[in-house]
Short mmCIF file of C-alpha atoms in Angstrom, two decimals:
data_model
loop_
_atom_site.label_atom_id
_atom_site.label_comp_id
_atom_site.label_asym_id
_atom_site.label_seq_id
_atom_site.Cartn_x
_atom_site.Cartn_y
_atom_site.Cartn_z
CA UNK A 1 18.21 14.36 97.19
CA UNK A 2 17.56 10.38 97.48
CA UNK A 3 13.62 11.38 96.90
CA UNK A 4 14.37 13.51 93.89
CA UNK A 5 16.57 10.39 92.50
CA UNK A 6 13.62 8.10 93.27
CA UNK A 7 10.78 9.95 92.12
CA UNK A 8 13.07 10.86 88.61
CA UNK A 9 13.40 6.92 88.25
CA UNK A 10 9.84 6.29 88.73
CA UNK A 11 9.06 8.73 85.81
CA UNK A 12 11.58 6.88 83.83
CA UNK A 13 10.29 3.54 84.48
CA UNK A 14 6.82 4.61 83.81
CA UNK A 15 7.66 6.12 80.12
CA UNK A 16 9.81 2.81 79.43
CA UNK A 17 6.61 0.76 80.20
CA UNK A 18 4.43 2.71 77.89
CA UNK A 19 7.40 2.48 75.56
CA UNK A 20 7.12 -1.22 75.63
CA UNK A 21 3.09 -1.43 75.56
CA UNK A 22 2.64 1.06 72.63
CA UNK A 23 5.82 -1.24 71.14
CA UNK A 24 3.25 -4.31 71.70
CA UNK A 25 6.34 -5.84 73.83
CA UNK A 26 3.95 -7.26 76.96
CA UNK A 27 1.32 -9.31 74.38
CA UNK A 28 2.33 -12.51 73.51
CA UNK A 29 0.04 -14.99 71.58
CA UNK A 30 -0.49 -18.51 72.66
CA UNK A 31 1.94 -21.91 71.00
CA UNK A 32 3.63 -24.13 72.32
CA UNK A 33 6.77 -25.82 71.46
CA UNK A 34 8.30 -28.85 72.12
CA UNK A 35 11.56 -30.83 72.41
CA UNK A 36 12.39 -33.96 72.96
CA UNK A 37 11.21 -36.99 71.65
CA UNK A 38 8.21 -37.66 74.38
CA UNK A 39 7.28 -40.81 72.40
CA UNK A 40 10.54 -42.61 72.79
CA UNK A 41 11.56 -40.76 76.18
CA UNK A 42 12.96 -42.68 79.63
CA UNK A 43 12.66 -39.62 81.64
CA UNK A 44 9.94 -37.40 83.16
CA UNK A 45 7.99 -35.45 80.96
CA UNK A 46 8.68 -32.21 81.44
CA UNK A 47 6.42 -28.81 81.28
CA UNK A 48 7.83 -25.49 81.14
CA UNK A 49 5.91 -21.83 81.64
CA UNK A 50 7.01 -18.49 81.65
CA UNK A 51 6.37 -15.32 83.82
CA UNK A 52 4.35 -12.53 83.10
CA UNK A 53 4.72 -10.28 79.54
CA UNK A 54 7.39 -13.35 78.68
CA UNK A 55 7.26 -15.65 75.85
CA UNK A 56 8.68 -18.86 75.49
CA UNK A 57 12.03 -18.25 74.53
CA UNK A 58 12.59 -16.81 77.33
CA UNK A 59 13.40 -20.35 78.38
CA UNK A 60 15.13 -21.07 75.77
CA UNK A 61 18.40 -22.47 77.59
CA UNK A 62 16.75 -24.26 79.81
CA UNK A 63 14.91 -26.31 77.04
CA UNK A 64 17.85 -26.67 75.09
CA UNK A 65 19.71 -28.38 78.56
CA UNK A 66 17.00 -30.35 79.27
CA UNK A 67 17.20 -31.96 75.91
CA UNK A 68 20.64 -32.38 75.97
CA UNK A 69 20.24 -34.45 79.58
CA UNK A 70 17.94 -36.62 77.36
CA UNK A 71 14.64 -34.95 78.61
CA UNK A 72 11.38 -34.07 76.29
CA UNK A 73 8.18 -32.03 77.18
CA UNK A 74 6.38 -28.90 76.16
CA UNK A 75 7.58 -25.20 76.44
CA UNK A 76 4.24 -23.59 76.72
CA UNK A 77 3.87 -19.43 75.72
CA UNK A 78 0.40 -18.12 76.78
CA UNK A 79 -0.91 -14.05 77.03
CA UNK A 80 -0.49 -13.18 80.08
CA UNK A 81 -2.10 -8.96 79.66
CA UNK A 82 -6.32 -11.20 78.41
CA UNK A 83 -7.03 -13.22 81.17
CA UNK A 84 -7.02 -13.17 85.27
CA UNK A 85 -4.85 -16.22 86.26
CA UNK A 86 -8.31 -18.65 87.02
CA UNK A 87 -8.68 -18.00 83.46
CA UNK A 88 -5.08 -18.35 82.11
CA UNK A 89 -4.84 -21.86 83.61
CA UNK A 90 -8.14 -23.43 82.43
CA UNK A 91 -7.92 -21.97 78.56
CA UNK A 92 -4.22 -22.46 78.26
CA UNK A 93 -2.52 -24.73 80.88
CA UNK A 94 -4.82 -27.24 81.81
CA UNK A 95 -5.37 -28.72 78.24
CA UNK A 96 -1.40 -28.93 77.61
CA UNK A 97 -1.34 -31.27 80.79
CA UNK A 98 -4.38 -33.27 79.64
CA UNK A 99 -2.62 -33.86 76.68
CA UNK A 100 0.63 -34.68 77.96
CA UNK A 101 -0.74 -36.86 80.37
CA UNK A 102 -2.72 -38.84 77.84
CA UNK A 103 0.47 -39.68 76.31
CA UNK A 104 2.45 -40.44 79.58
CA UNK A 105 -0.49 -43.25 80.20
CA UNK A 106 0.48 -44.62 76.90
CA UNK A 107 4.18 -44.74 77.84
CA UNK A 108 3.40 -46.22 81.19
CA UNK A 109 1.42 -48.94 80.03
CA UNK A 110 4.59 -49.97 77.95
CA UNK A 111 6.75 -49.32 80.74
CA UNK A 112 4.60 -51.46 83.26
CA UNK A 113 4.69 -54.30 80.96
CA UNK A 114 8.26 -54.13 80.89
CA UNK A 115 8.94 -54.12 84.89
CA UNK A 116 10.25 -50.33 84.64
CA UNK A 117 9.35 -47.79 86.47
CA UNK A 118 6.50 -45.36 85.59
CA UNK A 119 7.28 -41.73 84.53
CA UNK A 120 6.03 -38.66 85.89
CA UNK A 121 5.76 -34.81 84.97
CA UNK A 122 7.81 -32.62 85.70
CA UNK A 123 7.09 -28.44 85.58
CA UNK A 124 9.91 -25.46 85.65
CA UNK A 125 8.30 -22.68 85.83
CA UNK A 126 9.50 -18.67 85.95
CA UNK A 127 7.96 -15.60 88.07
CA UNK A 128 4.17 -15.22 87.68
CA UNK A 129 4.06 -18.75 85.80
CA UNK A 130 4.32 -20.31 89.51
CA UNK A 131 1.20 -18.49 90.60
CA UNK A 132 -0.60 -20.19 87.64
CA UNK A 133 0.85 -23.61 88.28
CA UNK A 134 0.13 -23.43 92.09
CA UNK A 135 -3.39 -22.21 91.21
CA UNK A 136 -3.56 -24.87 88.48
CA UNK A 137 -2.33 -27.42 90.50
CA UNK A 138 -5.06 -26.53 93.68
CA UNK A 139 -7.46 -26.56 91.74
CA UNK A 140 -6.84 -29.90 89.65
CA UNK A 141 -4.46 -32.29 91.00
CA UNK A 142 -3.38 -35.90 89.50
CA UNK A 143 -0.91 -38.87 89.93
CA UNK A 144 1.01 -38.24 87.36
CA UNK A 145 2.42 -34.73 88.47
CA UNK A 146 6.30 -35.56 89.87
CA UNK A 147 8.64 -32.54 90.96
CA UNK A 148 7.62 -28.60 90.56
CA UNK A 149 10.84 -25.92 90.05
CA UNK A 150 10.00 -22.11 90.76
CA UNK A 151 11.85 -20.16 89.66
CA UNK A 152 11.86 -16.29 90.84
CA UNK A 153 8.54 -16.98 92.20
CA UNK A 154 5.93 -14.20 93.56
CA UNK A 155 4.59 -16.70 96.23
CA UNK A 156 3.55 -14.07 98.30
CA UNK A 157 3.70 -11.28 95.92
CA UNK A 158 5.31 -8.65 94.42
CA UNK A 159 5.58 -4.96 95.09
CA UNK A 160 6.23 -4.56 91.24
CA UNK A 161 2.31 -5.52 91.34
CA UNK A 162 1.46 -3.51 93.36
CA UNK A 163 2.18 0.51 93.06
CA UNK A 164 0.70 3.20 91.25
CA UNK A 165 1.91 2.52 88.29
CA UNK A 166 0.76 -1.18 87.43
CA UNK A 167 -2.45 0.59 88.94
CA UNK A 168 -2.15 3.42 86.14
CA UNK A 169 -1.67 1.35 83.56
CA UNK A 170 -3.57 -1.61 84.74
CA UNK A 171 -5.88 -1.50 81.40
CA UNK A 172 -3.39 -2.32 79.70
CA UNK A 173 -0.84 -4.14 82.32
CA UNK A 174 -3.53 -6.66 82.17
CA UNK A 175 -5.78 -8.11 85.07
CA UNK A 176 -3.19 -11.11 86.22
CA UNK A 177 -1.04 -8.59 87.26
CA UNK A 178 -3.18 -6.92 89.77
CA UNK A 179 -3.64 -10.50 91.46
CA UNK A 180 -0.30 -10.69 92.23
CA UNK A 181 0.11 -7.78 94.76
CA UNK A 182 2.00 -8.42 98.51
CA UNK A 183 -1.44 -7.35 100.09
CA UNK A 184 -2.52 -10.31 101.99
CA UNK A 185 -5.89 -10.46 100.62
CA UNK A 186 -4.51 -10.48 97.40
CA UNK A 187 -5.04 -13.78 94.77
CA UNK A 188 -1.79 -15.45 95.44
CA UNK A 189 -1.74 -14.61 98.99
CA UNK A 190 -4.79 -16.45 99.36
CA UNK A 191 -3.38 -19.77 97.63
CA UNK A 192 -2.83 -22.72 99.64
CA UNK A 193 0.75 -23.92 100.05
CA UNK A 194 1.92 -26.64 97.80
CA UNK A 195 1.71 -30.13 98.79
CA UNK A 196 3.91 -32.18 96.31
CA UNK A 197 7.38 -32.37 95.80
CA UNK A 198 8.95 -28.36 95.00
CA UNK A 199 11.96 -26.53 94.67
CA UNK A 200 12.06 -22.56 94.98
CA UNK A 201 15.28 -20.80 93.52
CA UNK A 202 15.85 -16.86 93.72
CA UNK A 203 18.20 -14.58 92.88
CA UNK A 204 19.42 -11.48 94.43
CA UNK A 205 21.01 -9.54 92.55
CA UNK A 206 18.60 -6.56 91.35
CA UNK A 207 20.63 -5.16 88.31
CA UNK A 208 17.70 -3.03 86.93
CA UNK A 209 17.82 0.18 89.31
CA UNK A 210 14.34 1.15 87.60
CA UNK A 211 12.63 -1.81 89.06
CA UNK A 212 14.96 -1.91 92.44
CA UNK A 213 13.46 1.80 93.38
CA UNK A 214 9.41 -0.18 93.85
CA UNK A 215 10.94 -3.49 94.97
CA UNK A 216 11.58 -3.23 98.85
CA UNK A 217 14.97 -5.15 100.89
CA UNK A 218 16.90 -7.86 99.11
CA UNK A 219 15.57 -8.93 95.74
CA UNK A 220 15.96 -10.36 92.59
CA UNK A 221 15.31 -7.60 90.71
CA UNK A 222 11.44 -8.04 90.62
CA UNK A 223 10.81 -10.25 93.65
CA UNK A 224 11.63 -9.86 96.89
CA UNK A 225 14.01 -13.23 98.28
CA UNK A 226 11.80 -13.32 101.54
CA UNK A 227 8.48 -13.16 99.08
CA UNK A 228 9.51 -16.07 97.07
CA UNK A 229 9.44 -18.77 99.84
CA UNK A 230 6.75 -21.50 100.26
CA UNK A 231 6.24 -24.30 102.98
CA UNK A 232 7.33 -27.47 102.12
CA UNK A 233 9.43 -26.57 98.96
CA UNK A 234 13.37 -26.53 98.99
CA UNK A 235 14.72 -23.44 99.11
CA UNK A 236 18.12 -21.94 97.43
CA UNK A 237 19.20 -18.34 96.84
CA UNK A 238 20.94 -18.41 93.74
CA UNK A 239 23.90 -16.06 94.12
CA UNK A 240 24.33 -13.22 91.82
CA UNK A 241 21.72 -14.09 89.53
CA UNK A 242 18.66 -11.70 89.08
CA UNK A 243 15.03 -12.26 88.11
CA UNK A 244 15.70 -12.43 84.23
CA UNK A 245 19.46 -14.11 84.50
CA UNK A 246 18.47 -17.15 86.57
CA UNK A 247 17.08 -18.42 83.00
CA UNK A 248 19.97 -18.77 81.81
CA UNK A 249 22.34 -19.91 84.47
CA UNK A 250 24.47 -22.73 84.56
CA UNK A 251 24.39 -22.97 88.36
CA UNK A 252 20.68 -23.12 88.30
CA UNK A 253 20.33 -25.98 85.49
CA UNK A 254 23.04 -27.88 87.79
CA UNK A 255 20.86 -27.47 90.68
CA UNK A 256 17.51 -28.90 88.53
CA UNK A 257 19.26 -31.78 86.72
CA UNK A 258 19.94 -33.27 90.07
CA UNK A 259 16.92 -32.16 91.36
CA UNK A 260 14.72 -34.04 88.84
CA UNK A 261 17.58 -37.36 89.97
CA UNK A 262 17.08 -37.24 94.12
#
């Protein structure tokens, strides 16, 4: 009876993807938006970058906090169903922290000249956005970068990348997707472990039961908890909250805003 219930939910969660592909749902365009006033700021700069088939309002209420805690950046929305996630990072990341960094050289000189303390950058960043960070980051580091939040990361994959269906629909799932698998010779399994200052938070509460049928043991919905820890980064389950909901919690933006103080 439990497989007939499973293998029913599967079907459903198969028709509601191709629902939301033929809908155009999963393909998102790149902008950027962003808030603050970076010019006149006396805080980190901060960078923000959703997860996979997002945009960026999906962190929305975290942009809105940060600016009302006096903080300005960039909330950067890039396709995530074009590119593989090499790709993603050098066309649509790496020039957004070239350019933000150009300007935080500008502030510093001011700063230095003033005896205060030079500013940093800051990233938040949601679900498959923290594979193209840690990627980005590998790949390109600098002196400028300050503290990294993930939240609901994949950091050693997830089995919502890795079933028959993403493999299905992969043509139009997209390539990043695929990369993102919890086979250890997978693309993010085979990223190094961060060396700078991080924080990973998870939920686990899985309140979809369409994605909770493909995601094995306690998860956020999408990730597994044990999947989303990394060496060297702080750790916190966030109670209650699932893989979507942690974007807009209040116990979450508590836990960055003194984060981004320590």
């Amino acid at each position: 009876m439990k497989n007939i219930k499973n293998y029913i939910l599967k079907i459903v969660f198969l028709l509601s993807v191709t629902i939301n592909i033929n809908a155009g749902i999963l393909t998102h365009e790149f902008r950027t938006e962003e808030f603050g006033n970076i010019e006149k700021t006396d805080k980190d700069i901060v960078i923000l970058m959703h997860g996979i088939y997002s945009k960026l309002d999906n962190l929305e209420y975290i942009e809105k906090k940060l600016e009302e805690n006096g903080y300005s950046g960039v909330n950067i929305q890039y396709p995530t169903t074009k590119d593989e996630i090499q790709d993603i990072a050098k066309k649509y990341i790496e020039p957004e922290i070239e350019k933000k960094i150009k300007i935080l050289n500008e502030i510093n000189k001011k700063r230095v000249s003033e005896n205060k303390k030079k500013l940093k950058i800051n990233f938040i960043v949601h679900s498959m956005g923290s594979v193209v960070l840690r990627y980005q980051l590998q790949e390109n580091t600098f002196e400028e970068l300050g503290k990294v939040v993930f939240l609901s990361p994949p950091s050693h994959g997830s089995s919502m990348a890795g079933n028959f269906f993403t493999e299905l629909l992969s043509p139009y799932l997209g390539k990043a997707i695929k990369q993102i698998n919890v086979q250890k010779d997978s693309f993010v399994n085979h990223l190094k472990e961060p060396d700078y200052n991080c924080y990973v938070m998870v939920g686990n509460r899985a309140n979809n039961p369409l994605y909770s049928v493909i995601t094995d043991g306690e998860s956020d919905g999408a990730v597994p908890v044990k999947s989303a820890k990394l060496e060297n980064c702080k750790f916190k389950i966030i109670d209650g909250e699932s893989h979507s909901s942690i974007l807009k919690s209040d116990k979450v933006m508590q836990e960055i805003l003194k984060y981004f103080k320590e």
